[in-house]
PDB file of C-alpha atoms in Angstrom:
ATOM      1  CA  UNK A  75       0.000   0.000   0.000  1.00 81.00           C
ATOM      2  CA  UNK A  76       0.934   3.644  -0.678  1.00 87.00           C
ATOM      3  CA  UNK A  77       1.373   5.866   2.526  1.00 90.00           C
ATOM      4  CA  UNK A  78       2.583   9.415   3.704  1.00 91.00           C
ATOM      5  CA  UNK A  79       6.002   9.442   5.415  1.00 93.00           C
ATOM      6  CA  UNK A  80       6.445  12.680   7.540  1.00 92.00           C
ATOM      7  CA  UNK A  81      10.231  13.268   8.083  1.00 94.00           C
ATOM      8  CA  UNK A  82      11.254  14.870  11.728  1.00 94.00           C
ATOM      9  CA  UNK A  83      14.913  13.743  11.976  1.00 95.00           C
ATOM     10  CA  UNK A  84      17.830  15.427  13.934  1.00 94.00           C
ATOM     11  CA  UNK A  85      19.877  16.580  11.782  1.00 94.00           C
ATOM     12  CA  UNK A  86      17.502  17.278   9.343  1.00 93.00           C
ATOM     13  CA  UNK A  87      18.826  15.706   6.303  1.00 95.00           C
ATOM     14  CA  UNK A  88      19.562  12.878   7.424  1.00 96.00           C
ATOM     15  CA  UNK A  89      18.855   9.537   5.102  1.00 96.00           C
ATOM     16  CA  UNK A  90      15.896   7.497   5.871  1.00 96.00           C
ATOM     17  CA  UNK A  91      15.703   3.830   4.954  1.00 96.00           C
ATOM     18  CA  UNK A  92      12.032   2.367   5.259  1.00 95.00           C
ATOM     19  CA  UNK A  93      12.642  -1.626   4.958  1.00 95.00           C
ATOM     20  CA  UNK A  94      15.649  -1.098   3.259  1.00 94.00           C
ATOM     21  CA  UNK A  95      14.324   1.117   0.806  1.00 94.00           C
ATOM     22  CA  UNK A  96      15.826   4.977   0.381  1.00 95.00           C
ATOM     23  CA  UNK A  97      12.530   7.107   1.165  1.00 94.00           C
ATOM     24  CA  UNK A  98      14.507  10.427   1.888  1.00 95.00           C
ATOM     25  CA  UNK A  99      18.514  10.588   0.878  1.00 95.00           C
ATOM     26  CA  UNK A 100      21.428  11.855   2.631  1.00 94.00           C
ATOM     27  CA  UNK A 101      21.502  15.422   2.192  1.00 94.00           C
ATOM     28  CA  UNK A 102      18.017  16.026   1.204  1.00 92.00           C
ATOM     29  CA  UNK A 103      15.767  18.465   3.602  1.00 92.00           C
ATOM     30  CA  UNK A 104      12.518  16.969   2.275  1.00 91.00           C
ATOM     31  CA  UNK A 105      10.116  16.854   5.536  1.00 93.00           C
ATOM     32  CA  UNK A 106       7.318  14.307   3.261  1.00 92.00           C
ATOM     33  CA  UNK A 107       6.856  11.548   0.701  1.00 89.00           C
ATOM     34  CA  UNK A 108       3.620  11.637  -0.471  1.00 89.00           C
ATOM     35  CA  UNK A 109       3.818   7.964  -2.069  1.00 88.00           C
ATOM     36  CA  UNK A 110       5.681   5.783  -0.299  1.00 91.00           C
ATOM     37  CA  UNK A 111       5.027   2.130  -0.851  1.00 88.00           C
ATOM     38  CA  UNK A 112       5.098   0.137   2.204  1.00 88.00           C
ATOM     39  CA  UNK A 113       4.570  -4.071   2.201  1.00 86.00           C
ATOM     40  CA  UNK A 114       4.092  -4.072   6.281  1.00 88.00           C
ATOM     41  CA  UNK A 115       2.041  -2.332   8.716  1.00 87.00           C
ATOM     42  CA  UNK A 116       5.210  -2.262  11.219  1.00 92.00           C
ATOM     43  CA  UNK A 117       8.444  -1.263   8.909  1.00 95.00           C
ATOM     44  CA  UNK A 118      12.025  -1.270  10.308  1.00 96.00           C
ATOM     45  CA  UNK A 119      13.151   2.775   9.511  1.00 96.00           C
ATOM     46  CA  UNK A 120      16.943   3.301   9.662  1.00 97.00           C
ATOM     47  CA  UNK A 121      18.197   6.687   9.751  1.00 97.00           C
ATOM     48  CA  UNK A 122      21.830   7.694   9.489  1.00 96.00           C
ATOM     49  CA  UNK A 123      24.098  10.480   8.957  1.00 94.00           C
ATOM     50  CA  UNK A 124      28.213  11.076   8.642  1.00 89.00           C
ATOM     51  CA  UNK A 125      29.379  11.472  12.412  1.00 87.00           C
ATOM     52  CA  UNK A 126      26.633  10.276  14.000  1.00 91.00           C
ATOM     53  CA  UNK A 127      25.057   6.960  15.614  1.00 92.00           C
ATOM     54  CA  UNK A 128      22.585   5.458  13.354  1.00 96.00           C
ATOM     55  CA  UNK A 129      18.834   4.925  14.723  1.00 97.00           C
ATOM     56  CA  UNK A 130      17.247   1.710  14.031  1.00 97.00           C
ATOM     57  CA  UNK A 131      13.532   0.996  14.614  1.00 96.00           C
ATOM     58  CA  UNK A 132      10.287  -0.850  13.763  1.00 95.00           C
ATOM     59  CA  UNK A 133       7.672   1.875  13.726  1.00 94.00           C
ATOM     60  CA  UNK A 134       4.188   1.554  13.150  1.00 92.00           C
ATOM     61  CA  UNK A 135       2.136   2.803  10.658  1.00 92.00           C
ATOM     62  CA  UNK A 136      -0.912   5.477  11.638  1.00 88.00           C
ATOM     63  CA  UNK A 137      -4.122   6.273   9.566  1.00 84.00           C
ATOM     64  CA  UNK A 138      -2.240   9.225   8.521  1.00 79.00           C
ATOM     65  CA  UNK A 139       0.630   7.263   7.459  1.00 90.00           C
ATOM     66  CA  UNK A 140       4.579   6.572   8.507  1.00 93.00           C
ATOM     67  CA  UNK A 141       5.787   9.599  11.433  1.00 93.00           C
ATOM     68  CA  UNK A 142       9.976   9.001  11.333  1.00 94.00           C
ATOM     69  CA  UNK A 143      10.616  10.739  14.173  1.00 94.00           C
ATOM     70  CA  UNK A 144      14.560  10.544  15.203  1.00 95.00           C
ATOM     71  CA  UNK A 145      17.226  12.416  16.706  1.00 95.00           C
ATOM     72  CA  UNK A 146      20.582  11.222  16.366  1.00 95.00           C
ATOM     73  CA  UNK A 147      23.269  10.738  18.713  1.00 93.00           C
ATOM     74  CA  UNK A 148      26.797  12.401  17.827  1.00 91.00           C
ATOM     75  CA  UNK A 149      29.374   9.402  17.377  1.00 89.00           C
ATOM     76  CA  UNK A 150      32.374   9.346  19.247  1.00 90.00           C
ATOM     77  CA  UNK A 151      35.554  10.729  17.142  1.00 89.00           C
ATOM     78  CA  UNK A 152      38.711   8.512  16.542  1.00 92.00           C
ATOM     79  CA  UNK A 153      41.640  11.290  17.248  1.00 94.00           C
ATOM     80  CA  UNK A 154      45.405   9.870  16.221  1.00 96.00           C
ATOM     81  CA  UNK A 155      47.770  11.564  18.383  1.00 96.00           C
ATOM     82  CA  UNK A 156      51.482  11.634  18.037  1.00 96.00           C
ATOM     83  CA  UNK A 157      54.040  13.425  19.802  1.00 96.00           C
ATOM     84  CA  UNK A 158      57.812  13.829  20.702  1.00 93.00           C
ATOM     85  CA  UNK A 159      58.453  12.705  22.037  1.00 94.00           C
ATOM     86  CA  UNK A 160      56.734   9.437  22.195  1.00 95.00           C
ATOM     87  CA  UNK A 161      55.454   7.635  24.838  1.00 95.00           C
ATOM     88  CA  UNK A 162      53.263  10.773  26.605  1.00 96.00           C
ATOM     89  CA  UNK A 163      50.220   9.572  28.457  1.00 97.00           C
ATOM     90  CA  UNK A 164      46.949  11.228  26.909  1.00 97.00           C
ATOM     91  CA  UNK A 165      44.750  12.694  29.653  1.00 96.00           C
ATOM     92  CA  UNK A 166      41.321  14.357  29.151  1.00 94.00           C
ATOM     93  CA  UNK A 167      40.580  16.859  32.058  1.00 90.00           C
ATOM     94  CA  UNK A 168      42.255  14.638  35.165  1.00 91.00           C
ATOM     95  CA  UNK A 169      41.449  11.393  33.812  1.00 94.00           C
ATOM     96  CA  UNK A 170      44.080   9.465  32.081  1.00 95.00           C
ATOM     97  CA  UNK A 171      42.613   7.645  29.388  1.00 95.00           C
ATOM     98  CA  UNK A 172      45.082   4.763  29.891  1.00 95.00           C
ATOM     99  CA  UNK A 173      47.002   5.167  26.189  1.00 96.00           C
ATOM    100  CA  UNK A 174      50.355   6.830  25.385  1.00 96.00           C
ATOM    101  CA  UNK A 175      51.459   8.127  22.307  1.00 96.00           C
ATOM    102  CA  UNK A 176      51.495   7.512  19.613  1.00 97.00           C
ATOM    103  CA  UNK A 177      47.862   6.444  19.649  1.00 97.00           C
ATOM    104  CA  UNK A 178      44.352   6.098  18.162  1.00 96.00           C
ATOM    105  CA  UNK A 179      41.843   6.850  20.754  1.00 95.00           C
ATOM    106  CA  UNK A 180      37.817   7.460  20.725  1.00 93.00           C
ATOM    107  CA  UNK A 181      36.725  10.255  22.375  1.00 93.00           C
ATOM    108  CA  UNK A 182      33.286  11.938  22.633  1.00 90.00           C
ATOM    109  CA  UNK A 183      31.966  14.062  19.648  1.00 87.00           C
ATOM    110  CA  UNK A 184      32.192  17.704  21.919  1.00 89.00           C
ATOM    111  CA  UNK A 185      35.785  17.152  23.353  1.00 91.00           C
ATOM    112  CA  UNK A 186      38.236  19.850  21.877  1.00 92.00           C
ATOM    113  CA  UNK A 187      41.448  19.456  24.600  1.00 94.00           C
ATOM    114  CA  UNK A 188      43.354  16.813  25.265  1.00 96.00           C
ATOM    115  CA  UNK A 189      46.568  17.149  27.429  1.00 96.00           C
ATOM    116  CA  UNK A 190      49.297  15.220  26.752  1.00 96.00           C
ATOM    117  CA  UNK A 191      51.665  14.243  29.852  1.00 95.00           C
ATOM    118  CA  UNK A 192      55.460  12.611  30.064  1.00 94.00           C
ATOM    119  CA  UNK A 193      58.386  12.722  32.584  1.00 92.00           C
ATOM    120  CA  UNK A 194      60.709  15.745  32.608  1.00 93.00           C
ATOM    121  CA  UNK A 195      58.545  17.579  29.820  1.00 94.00           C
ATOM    122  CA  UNK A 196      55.795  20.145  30.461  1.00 93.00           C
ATOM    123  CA  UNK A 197      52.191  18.743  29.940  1.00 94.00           C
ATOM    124  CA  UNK A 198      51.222  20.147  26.871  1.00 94.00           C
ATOM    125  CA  UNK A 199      47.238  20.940  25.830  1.00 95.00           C
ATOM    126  CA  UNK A 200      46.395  20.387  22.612  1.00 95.00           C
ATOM    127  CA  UNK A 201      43.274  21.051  20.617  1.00 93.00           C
ATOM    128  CA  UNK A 202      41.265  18.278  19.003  1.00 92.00           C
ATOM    129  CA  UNK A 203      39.261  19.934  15.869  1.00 86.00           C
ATOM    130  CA  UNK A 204      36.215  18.495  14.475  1.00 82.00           C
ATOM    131  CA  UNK A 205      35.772  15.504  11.836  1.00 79.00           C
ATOM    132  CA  UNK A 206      36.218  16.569   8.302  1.00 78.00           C
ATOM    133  CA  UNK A 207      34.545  15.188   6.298  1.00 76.00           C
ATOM    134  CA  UNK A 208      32.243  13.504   9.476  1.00 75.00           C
ATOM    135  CA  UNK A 209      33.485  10.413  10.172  1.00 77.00           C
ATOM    136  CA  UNK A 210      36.704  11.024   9.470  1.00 84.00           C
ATOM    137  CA  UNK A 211      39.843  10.702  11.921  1.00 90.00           C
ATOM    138  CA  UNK A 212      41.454  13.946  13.468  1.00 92.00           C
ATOM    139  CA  UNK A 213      45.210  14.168  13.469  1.00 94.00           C
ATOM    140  CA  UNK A 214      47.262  15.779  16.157  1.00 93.00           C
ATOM    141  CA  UNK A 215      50.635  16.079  16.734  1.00 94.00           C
ATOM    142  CA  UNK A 216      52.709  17.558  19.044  1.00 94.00           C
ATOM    143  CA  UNK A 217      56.297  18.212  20.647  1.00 93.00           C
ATOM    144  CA  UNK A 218      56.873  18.582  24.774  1.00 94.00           C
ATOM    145  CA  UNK A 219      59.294  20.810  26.102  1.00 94.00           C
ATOM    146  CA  UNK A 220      61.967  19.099  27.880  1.00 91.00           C
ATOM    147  CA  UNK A 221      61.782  20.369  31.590  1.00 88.00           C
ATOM    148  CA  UNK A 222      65.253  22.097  33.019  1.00 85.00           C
ATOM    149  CA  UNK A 223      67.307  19.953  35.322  1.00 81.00           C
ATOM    150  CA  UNK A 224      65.223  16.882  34.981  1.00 81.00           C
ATOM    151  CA  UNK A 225      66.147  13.583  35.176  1.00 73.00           C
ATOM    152  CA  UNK A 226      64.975  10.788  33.560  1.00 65.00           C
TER     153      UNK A 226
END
């Protein structure tokens, strides 16, 4: 049977697989299909976007038709971090995130400073930048100051 779909996704353009069918793709800001053919009264509806966590649900179908309502959770970013020299724990805030460099870590979607710590060398922040494109890895690299009169 043919049904309305009413699109209310976070983000908004956001692709929207109905039983594995495409009934709104990536990029598009359409908020309805007006003829949507649908073979169950309870369709699985997938929707997905770069850099985030996809949403995956049966829904059922109303007498007005299919509401795909969603709002997607940010995915966690994969930074690669690499420093001299090497070997520097990687710390967000005060919690050691048990890796040393050089590294590929996960981190939540909002964080933008890691600090980077190692014997005899001055911790050292350093700014994680957003995904580009989504989805991608972030690279960071950076060089500690060796600390005066230190020994390792």
């Amino acid at each position: 049977r043919s049904v309305v779909v009413i699109f209310k996704t976070q983000p908004d353009d956001a692709e929207v697989k109905i039983d594995s069918q495409v009934a709104r793709k990536q990029g598009s800001h359409e908020s309805v299909n007006n003829d949507f053919l649908l073979s169950t009264d309870a369709p699985l509806v997938e929707v997905t976007a770069p850099g985030y966590l996809p949403f995956i649900k049966k829904m059922a179908v109303n007498n007005n038709g299919l509401d795909v309502v969603a709002t997607l959770e940010h995915a966690p970013v994969e930074v690669r971090i690499e420093s001299t020299p090497e070997g520097a724990a990687i710390y967000q805030g005060n919690k050691d995130l048990g890796a040393v460099t050089p590294a590929t870590i996960r981190v939540p979607w909002d964080t933008r400073r890691l600090t980077l710590k190692a014997k005899c060398h001055a911790d050292e922040d350093v700014s994680v930048g957003m995904p580009s494109p989504a989805g991608s890895t972030v690279k960071v690299e950076a060089t500690l100051k060796k600390q005066a009169r230190c020994r390792d």
